[in-house]
């Protein structure tokens, strides 16, 4: 009986988000790679929202990452287990500093920084 060794799963950024915030990442699982396009979308309920589109299959997931309580995804894996590679992957990219927060959202204007000296 052959014991299966767990195959490492890695996520990599194939294309940095462009001017419209659309980028490409891929998840490698053993010898398989799956490419996804993603675009950050405004998220008013905490965390950061991403529309993730799996290339080739036309499946679109809305993924939210942030604190553990803020994570969500529309895939079956998350519905069943409460975690999935999309949330884990995007979280990893954010932790690596690969997806800097963009100041493009018009619905959420950023407040000017407060300074003590202006009072
Ligand atoms: Zn998912």
GROMACS .gro file of N, CA and C in nm, chain A:
model
  357
    1UNK      N    1   0.084  -0.120   0.000
    1UNK     CA    2   0.000   0.000   0.000
    1UNK      C    3   0.087   0.124   0.000
    2UNK      N    4   0.062   0.206  -0.096
    2UNK     CA    5   0.144   0.327  -0.110
    2UNK      C    6   0.079   0.441  -0.035
    3UNK      N    7   0.157   0.501   0.047
    3UNK     CA    8   0.104   0.616   0.121
    3UNK      C    9   0.119   0.741   0.036
    4UNK      N   10   0.010   0.812   0.025
    4UNK     CA   11   0.016   0.934  -0.055
    4UNK      C   12   0.084   1.045   0.023
    5UNK      N   13   0.177   1.108  -0.040
    5UNK     CA   14   0.240   1.223   0.024
    5UNK      C   15   0.160   1.347  -0.012
    6UNK      N   16   0.137   1.429   0.085
    6UNK     CA   17   0.061   1.551   0.054
    6UNK      C   18   0.140   1.638  -0.044
    7UNK      N   19   0.069   1.682  -0.145
    7UNK     CA   20   0.137   1.764  -0.245
    7UNK      C   21   0.127   1.911  -0.205
    8UNK      N   22   0.237   1.979  -0.213
    8UNK     CA   23   0.233   2.120  -0.173
    8UNK      C   24   0.150   2.201  -0.270
    9UNK      N   25   0.074   2.292  -0.215
    9UNK     CA   26  -0.007   2.381  -0.297
    9UNK      C   27   0.049   2.521  -0.283
   10UNK      N   28   0.077   2.580  -0.392
   10UNK     CA   29   0.134   2.714  -0.388
   10UNK      C   30   0.051   2.807  -0.475
   11UNK      N   31   0.053   2.933  -0.439
   11UNK     CA   32  -0.015   3.034  -0.520
   11UNK      C   33   0.088   3.136  -0.564
   12UNK      N   34   0.078   3.176  -0.688
   12UNK     CA   35   0.172   3.273  -0.742
   12UNK      C   36   0.096   3.376  -0.822
   13UNK      N   37   0.153   3.494  -0.827
   13UNK     CA   38   0.093   3.601  -0.904
   13UNK      C   39   0.152   3.595  -1.045
   14UNK      N   40   0.065   3.574  -1.144
   14UNK     CA   41   0.113   3.569  -1.282
   14UNK      C   42   0.118   3.709  -1.342
   15UNK      N   43   0.025   3.793  -1.303
   15UNK     CA   44   0.024   3.930  -1.354
   15UNK      C   45  -0.025   4.021  -1.244
   16UNK      N   46   0.051   4.124  -1.216
   16UNK     CA   47   0.010   4.220  -1.115
   16UNK      C   48  -0.118   4.288  -1.162
   17UNK      N   49  -0.201   4.331  -1.066
   17UNK     CA   50  -0.322   4.404  -1.106
   17UNK      C   51  -0.287   4.524  -1.194
   18UNK      N   52  -0.361   4.538  -1.305
   18UNK     CA   53  -0.334   4.649  -1.397
   18UNK      C   54  -0.408   4.774  -1.352
   19UNK      N   55  -0.421   4.870  -1.441
   19UNK     CA   56  -0.484   4.996  -1.406
   19UNK      C   57  -0.628   4.982  -1.363
   20UNK      N   58  -0.694   4.877  -1.411
   20UNK     CA   59  -0.833   4.854  -1.370
   20UNK      C   60  -0.842   4.760  -1.251
   21UNK      N   61  -0.727   4.719  -1.200
   21UNK     CA   62  -0.729   4.631  -1.084
   21UNK      C   63  -0.744   4.484  -1.119
   22UNK      N   64  -0.727   4.450  -1.247
   22UNK     CA   65  -0.745   4.311  -1.289
   22UNK      C   66  -0.608   4.244  -1.299
   23UNK      N   67  -0.593   4.135  -1.230
   23UNK     CA   68  -0.468   4.060  -1.234
   23UNK      C   69  -0.496   3.912  -1.254
   24UNK      N   70  -0.389   3.836  -1.256
   24UNK     CA   71  -0.399   3.691  -1.277
   24UNK      C   72  -0.312   3.621  -1.174
   25UNK      N   73  -0.367   3.521  -1.107
   25UNK     CA   74  -0.283   3.436  -1.023
   25UNK      C   75  -0.307   3.291  -1.061
   26UNK      N   76  -0.217   3.205  -1.019
   26UNK     CA   77  -0.238   3.063  -1.045
   26UNK      C   78  -0.203   2.983  -0.922
   27UNK      N   79  -0.278   2.877  -0.904
   27UNK     CA   80  -0.260   2.787  -0.792
   27UNK      C   81  -0.203   2.657  -0.846
   28UNK      N   82  -0.089   2.620  -0.796
   28UNK     CA   83  -0.024   2.496  -0.838
   28UNK      C   84  -0.043   2.391  -0.732
   29UNK      N   85  -0.093   2.276  -0.774
   29UNK     CA   86  -0.117   2.166  -0.682
   29UNK      C   87  -0.049   2.044  -0.742
   30UNK      N   88   0.069   2.013  -0.694
   30UNK     CA   89   0.145   1.906  -0.758
   30UNK      C   90   0.182   1.950  -0.899
   31UNK      N   91   0.136   1.874  -0.999
   31UNK     CA   92   0.169   1.909  -1.137
   31UNK      C   93   0.061   1.991  -1.204
   32UNK      N   94  -0.050   2.011  -1.135
   32UNK     CA   95  -0.161   2.084  -1.196
   32UNK      C   96  -0.154   2.232  -1.160
   33UNK      N   97  -0.180   2.315  -1.258
   33UNK     CA   98  -0.190   2.458  -1.232
   33UNK      C   99  -0.324   2.507  -1.283
   34UNK      N  100  -0.388   2.589  -1.201
   34UNK     CA  101  -0.513   2.650  -1.241
   34UNK      C  102  -0.495   2.801  -1.238
   35UNK      N  103  -0.534   2.862  -1.347
   35UNK     CA  104  -0.520   3.006  -1.357
   35UNK      C  105  -0.653   3.074  -1.326
   36UNK      N  106  -0.644   3.185  -1.258
   36UNK     CA  107  -0.762   3.263  -1.224
   36UNK      C  108  -0.733   3.410  -1.255
   37UNK      N  109  -0.832   3.476  -1.312
   37UNK     CA  110  -0.825   3.621  -1.315
   37UNK      C  111  -0.900   3.673  -1.193
   38UNK      N  112  -0.858   3.785  -1.143
   38UNK     CA  113  -0.925   3.839  -1.026
   38UNK      C  114  -0.930   3.990  -1.036
   39UNK      N  115  -1.027   4.048  -0.969
   39UNK     CA  116  -1.042   4.193  -0.966
   39UNK      C  117  -1.095   4.229  -0.829
   40UNK      N  118  -1.031   4.325  -0.767
   40UNK     CA  119  -1.080   4.367  -0.636
   40UNK      C  120  -1.206   4.448  -0.654
   41UNK      N  121  -1.304   4.421  -0.569
   41UNK     CA  122  -1.431   4.490  -0.578
   41UNK      C  123  -1.458   4.557  -0.444
   42UNK      N  124  -1.532   4.669  -0.446
   42UNK     CA  125  -1.560   4.737  -0.319
   42UNK      C  126  -1.633   4.645  -0.222
   43UNK      N  127  -1.594   4.652  -0.099
   43UNK     CA  128  -1.653   4.564   0.003
   43UNK      C  129  -1.684   4.650   0.124
   44UNK      N  130  -1.813   4.659   0.157
   44UNK     CA  131  -1.856   4.749   0.264
   44UNK      C  132  -1.870   4.679   0.398
   45UNK      N  133  -1.854   4.549   0.400
   45UNK     CA  134  -1.887   4.475   0.522
   45UNK      C  135  -1.765   4.416   0.589
   46UNK      N  136  -1.651   4.472   0.563
   46UNK     CA  137  -1.531   4.424   0.629
   46UNK      C  138  -1.452   4.331   0.541
   47UNK      N  139  -1.323   4.336   0.554
   47UNK     CA  140  -1.237   4.255   0.469
   47UNK      C  141  -1.222   4.316   0.330
   48UNK      N  142  -1.160   4.242   0.240
   48UNK     CA  143  -1.143   4.286   0.103
   48UNK      C  144  -1.213   4.188   0.010
   49UNK      N  145  -1.286   4.243  -0.085
   49UNK     CA  146  -1.362   4.158  -0.174
   49UNK      C  147  -1.294   4.142  -0.309
   50UNK      N  148  -1.302   4.022  -0.364
   50UNK     CA  149  -1.244   3.994  -0.494
   50UNK      C  150  -1.342   3.912  -0.577
   51UNK      N  151  -1.354   3.949  -0.704
   51UNK     CA  152  -1.423   3.863  -0.798
   51UNK      C  153  -1.317   3.777  -0.865
   52UNK      N  154  -1.329   3.647  -0.847
   52UNK     CA  155  -1.228   3.553  -0.896
   52UNK      C  156  -1.292   3.466  -1.004
   53UNK      N  157  -1.228   3.462  -1.119
   53UNK     CA  158  -1.284   3.394  -1.235
   53UNK      C  159  -1.186   3.287  -1.280
   54UNK      N  160  -1.227   3.163  -1.273
   54UNK     CA  161  -1.138   3.056  -1.312
   54UNK      C  162  -1.133   3.045  -1.464
   55UNK      N  163  -1.013   3.056  -1.517
   55UNK     CA  164  -0.997   3.054  -1.662
   55UNK      C  165  -1.032   2.915  -1.716
   56UNK      N  166  -1.102   2.914  -1.828
   56UNK     CA  167  -1.132   2.788  -1.895
   56UNK      C  168  -1.266   2.728  -1.857
   57UNK      N  169  -1.310   2.752  -1.735
   57UNK     CA  170  -1.435   2.691  -1.692
   57UNK      C  171  -1.548   2.791  -1.676
   58UNK      N  172  -1.513   2.919  -1.673
   58UNK     CA  173  -1.617   3.020  -1.663
   58UNK      C  174  -1.681   3.031  -1.528
   59UNK      N  175  -1.619   2.975  -1.426
   59UNK     CA  176  -1.677   2.982  -1.293
   59UNK      C  177  -1.633   3.111  -1.224
   60UNK      N  178  -1.730   3.184  -1.173
   60UNK     CA  179  -1.700   3.309  -1.105
   60UNK      C  180  -1.732   3.295  -0.957
   61UNK      N  181  -1.636   3.328  -0.875
   61UNK     CA  182  -1.656   3.326  -0.731
   61UNK      C  183  -1.635   3.466  -0.676
   62UNK      N  184  -1.715   3.500  -0.578
   62UNK     CA  185  -1.688   3.621  -0.504
   62UNK      C  186  -1.622   3.581  -0.373
   63UNK      N  187  -1.502   3.629  -0.355
   63UNK     CA  188  -1.420   3.588  -0.241
   63UNK      C  189  -1.397   3.709  -0.153
   64UNK      N  190  -1.409   3.688  -0.023
   64UNK     CA  191  -1.384   3.795   0.072
   64UNK      C  192  -1.278   3.746   0.170
   65UNK      N  193  -1.178   3.828   0.188
   65UNK     CA  194  -1.072   3.788   0.280
   65UNK      C  195  -1.048   3.900   0.379
   66UNK      N  196  -1.003   3.863   0.496
   66UNK     CA  197  -0.977   3.959   0.602
   66UNK      C  198  -0.955   3.881   0.730
   67UNK      N  199  -1.013   3.929   0.838
   67UNK     CA  200  -1.008   3.852   0.961
   67UNK      C  201  -1.082   3.719   0.938
   68UNK      N  202  -1.053   3.619   1.020
   68UNK     CA  203  -1.119   3.489   1.001
   68UNK      C  204  -1.271   3.500   0.989
   69UNK      N  205  -1.331   3.589   1.067
   69UNK     CA  206  -1.477   3.602   1.062
   69UNK      C  207  -1.524   3.671   0.936
   70UNK      N  208  -1.432   3.733   0.864
   70UNK     CA  209  -1.470   3.809   0.745
   70UNK      C  210  -1.450   3.731   0.617
   71UNK      N  211  -1.393   3.613   0.626
   71UNK     CA  212  -1.362   3.536   0.506
   71UNK      C  213  -1.487   3.466   0.455
   72UNK      N  214  -1.505   3.470   0.324
   72UNK     CA  215  -1.613   3.394   0.265
   72UNK      C  216  -1.580   3.369   0.118
   73UNK      N  217  -1.644   3.268   0.064
   73UNK     CA  218  -1.627   3.235  -0.076
   73UNK      C  219  -1.752   3.164  -0.121
   74UNK      N  220  -1.775   3.163  -0.251
   74UNK     CA  221  -1.897   3.102  -0.303
   74UNK      C  222  -1.876   2.960  -0.353
   75UNK      N  223  -1.755   2.908  -0.339
   75UNK     CA  224  -1.731   2.774  -0.393
   75UNK      C  225  -1.783   2.667  -0.298
   76UNK      N  226  -1.796   2.547  -0.350
   76UNK     CA  227  -1.849   2.437  -0.269
   76UNK      C  228  -1.758   2.405  -0.152
   77UNK      N  229  -1.628   2.418  -0.173
   77UNK     CA  230  -1.535   2.386  -0.066
   77UNK      C  231  -1.558   2.473   0.056
   78UNK      N  232  -1.579   2.603   0.032
   78UNK     CA  233  -1.600   2.691   0.145
   78UNK      C  234  -1.735   2.666   0.209
   79UNK      N  235  -1.836   2.640   0.127
   79UNK     CA  236  -1.969   2.614   0.183
   79UNK      C  237  -1.965   2.492   0.273
   80UNK      N  238  -1.883   2.396   0.236
   80UNK     CA  239  -1.882   2.271   0.311
   80UNK      C  240  -1.786   2.274   0.428
   81UNK      N  241  -1.668   2.331   0.404
   81UNK     CA  242  -1.563   2.322   0.505
   81UNK      C  243  -1.531   2.454   0.574
   82UNK      N  244  -1.584   2.562   0.520
   82UNK     CA  245  -1.553   2.692   0.579
   82UNK      C  246  -1.414   2.742   0.546
   83UNK      N  247  -1.351   2.679   0.451
   83UNK     CA  248  -1.221   2.727   0.405
   83UNK      C  249  -1.200   2.674   0.264
   84UNK      N  250  -1.117   2.741   0.189
   84UNK     CA  251  -1.093   2.696   0.053
   84UNK      C  252  -0.965   2.759   0.001
   85UNK      N  253  -0.922   2.710  -0.115
   85UNK     CA  254  -0.795   2.757  -0.171
   85UNK      C  255  -0.804   2.901  -0.219
   86UNK      N  256  -0.926   2.947  -0.252
   86UNK     CA  257  -0.936   3.085  -0.300
   86UNK      C  258  -0.909   3.183  -0.187
   87UNK      N  259  -0.975   3.159  -0.072
   87UNK     CA  260  -0.952   3.246   0.044
   87UNK      C  261  -0.806   3.233   0.090
   88UNK      N  262  -0.759   3.108   0.100
   88UNK     CA  263  -0.622   3.087   0.146
   88UNK      C  264  -0.522   3.151   0.051
   89UNK      N  265  -0.548   3.138  -0.078
   89UNK     CA  266  -0.454   3.191  -0.177
   89UNK      C  267  -0.448   3.342  -0.175
   90UNK      N  268  -0.567   3.405  -0.176
   90UNK     CA  269  -0.567   3.552  -0.175
   90UNK      C  270  -0.512   3.605  -0.043
   91UNK      N  271  -0.541   3.536   0.067
   91UNK     CA  272  -0.485   3.578   0.195
   91UNK      C  273  -0.333   3.572   0.192
   92UNK      N  274  -0.281   3.467   0.130
   92UNK     CA  275  -0.136   3.452   0.122
   92UNK      C  276  -0.074   3.565   0.040
   93UNK      N  277  -0.139   3.598  -0.072
   93UNK     CA  278  -0.086   3.706  -0.156
   93UNK      C  279  -0.089   3.839  -0.083
   94UNK      N  280  -0.196   3.862  -0.006
   94UNK     CA  281  -0.206   3.987   0.069
   94UNK      C  282  -0.099   3.991   0.176
   95UNK      N  283  -0.079   3.876   0.245
   95UNK     CA  284   0.022   3.874   0.350
   95UNK      C  285   0.161   3.893   0.293
   96UNK      N  286   0.181   3.851   0.170
   96UNK     CA  287   0.312   3.871   0.107
   96UNK      C  288   0.329   4.013   0.055
   97UNK      N  289   0.223   4.093   0.068
   97UNK     CA  290   0.232   4.230   0.020
   97UNK      C  291   0.219   4.241  -0.131
   98UNK      N  292   0.166   4.137  -0.196
   98UNK     CA  293   0.157   4.138  -0.341
   98UNK      C  294   0.033   4.212  -0.390
   99UNK      N  295  -0.063   4.232  -0.300
   99UNK     CA  296  -0.187   4.299  -0.341
   99UNK      C  297  -0.209   4.422  -0.254
  100UNK      N  298  -0.135   4.527  -0.281
  100UNK     CA  299  -0.150   4.647  -0.199
  100UNK      C  300  -0.290   4.705  -0.212
  101UNK      N  301  -0.336   4.765  -0.106
  101UNK     CA  302  -0.469   4.826  -0.106
  101UNK      C  303  -0.469   4.942  -0.204
  102UNK      N  304  -0.568   4.943  -0.291
  102UNK     CA  305  -0.577   5.048  -0.391
  102UNK      C  306  -0.676   5.154  -0.345
  103UNK      N  307  -0.646   5.276  -0.377
  103UNK     CA  308  -0.733   5.386  -0.336
  103UNK      C  309  -0.817   5.430  -0.454
  104UNK      N  310  -0.893   5.336  -0.511
  104UNK     CA  311  -0.970   5.368  -0.631
  104UNK      C  312  -1.119   5.371  -0.605
  105UNK      N  313  -1.161   5.329  -0.486
  105UNK     CA  314  -1.303   5.318  -0.461
  105UNK      C  315  -1.364   5.457  -0.443
  106UNK      N  316  -1.460   5.491  -0.530
  106UNK     CA  317  -1.522   5.622  -0.518
  106UNK      C  318  -1.631   5.620  -0.411
  107UNK      N  319  -1.685   5.507  -0.382
  107UNK     CA  320  -1.794   5.501  -0.286
  107UNK      C  321  -1.743   5.511  -0.143
  108UNK      N  322  -1.613   5.491  -0.128
  108UNK     CA  323  -1.555   5.498   0.005
  108UNK      C  324  -1.437   5.593   0.004
  109UNK      N  325  -1.462   5.724  -0.004
  109UNK     CA  326  -1.349   5.817  -0.008
  109UNK      C  327  -1.267   5.806   0.120
  110UNK      N  328  -1.139   5.814   0.102
  110UNK     CA  329  -1.054   5.800   0.219
  110UNK      C  330  -1.052   5.931   0.297
  111UNK      N  331  -1.066   5.919   0.425
  111UNK     CA  332  -1.061   6.038   0.510
  111UNK      C  333  -0.918   6.092   0.511
  112UNK      N  334  -0.905   6.222   0.513
  112UNK     CA  335  -0.770   6.278   0.518
  112UNK      C  336  -0.703   6.238   0.650
  113UNK      N  337  -0.575   6.219   0.647
  113UNK     CA  338  -0.508   6.178   0.770
  113UNK      C  339  -0.521   6.285   0.878
  114UNK      N  340  -0.545   6.240   0.998
  114UNK     CA  341  -0.557   6.334   1.109
  114UNK      C  342  -0.420   6.366   1.164
  115UNK      N  343  -0.403   6.488   1.190
  115UNK     CA  344  -0.278   6.529   1.252
  115UNK      C  345  -0.307   6.611   1.375
  116UNK      N  346  -0.220   6.604   1.470
  116UNK     CA  347  -0.240   6.678   1.593
  116UNK      C  348  -0.216   6.826   1.572
  117UNK      N  349  -0.131   6.858   1.475
  117UNK     CA  350  -0.088   6.998   1.462
  117UNK      C  351  -0.196   7.087   1.404
  118UNK      N  352  -0.300   7.026   1.340
  118UNK     CA  353  -0.401   7.110   1.274
  118UNK      C  354  -0.507   7.157   1.372
  119UNK      N  355  -0.507   7.112   1.493
  119UNK     CA  356  -0.612   7.148   1.588
  119UNK      C  357  -0.589   7.288   1.642
   0.00000   0.00000   0.00000
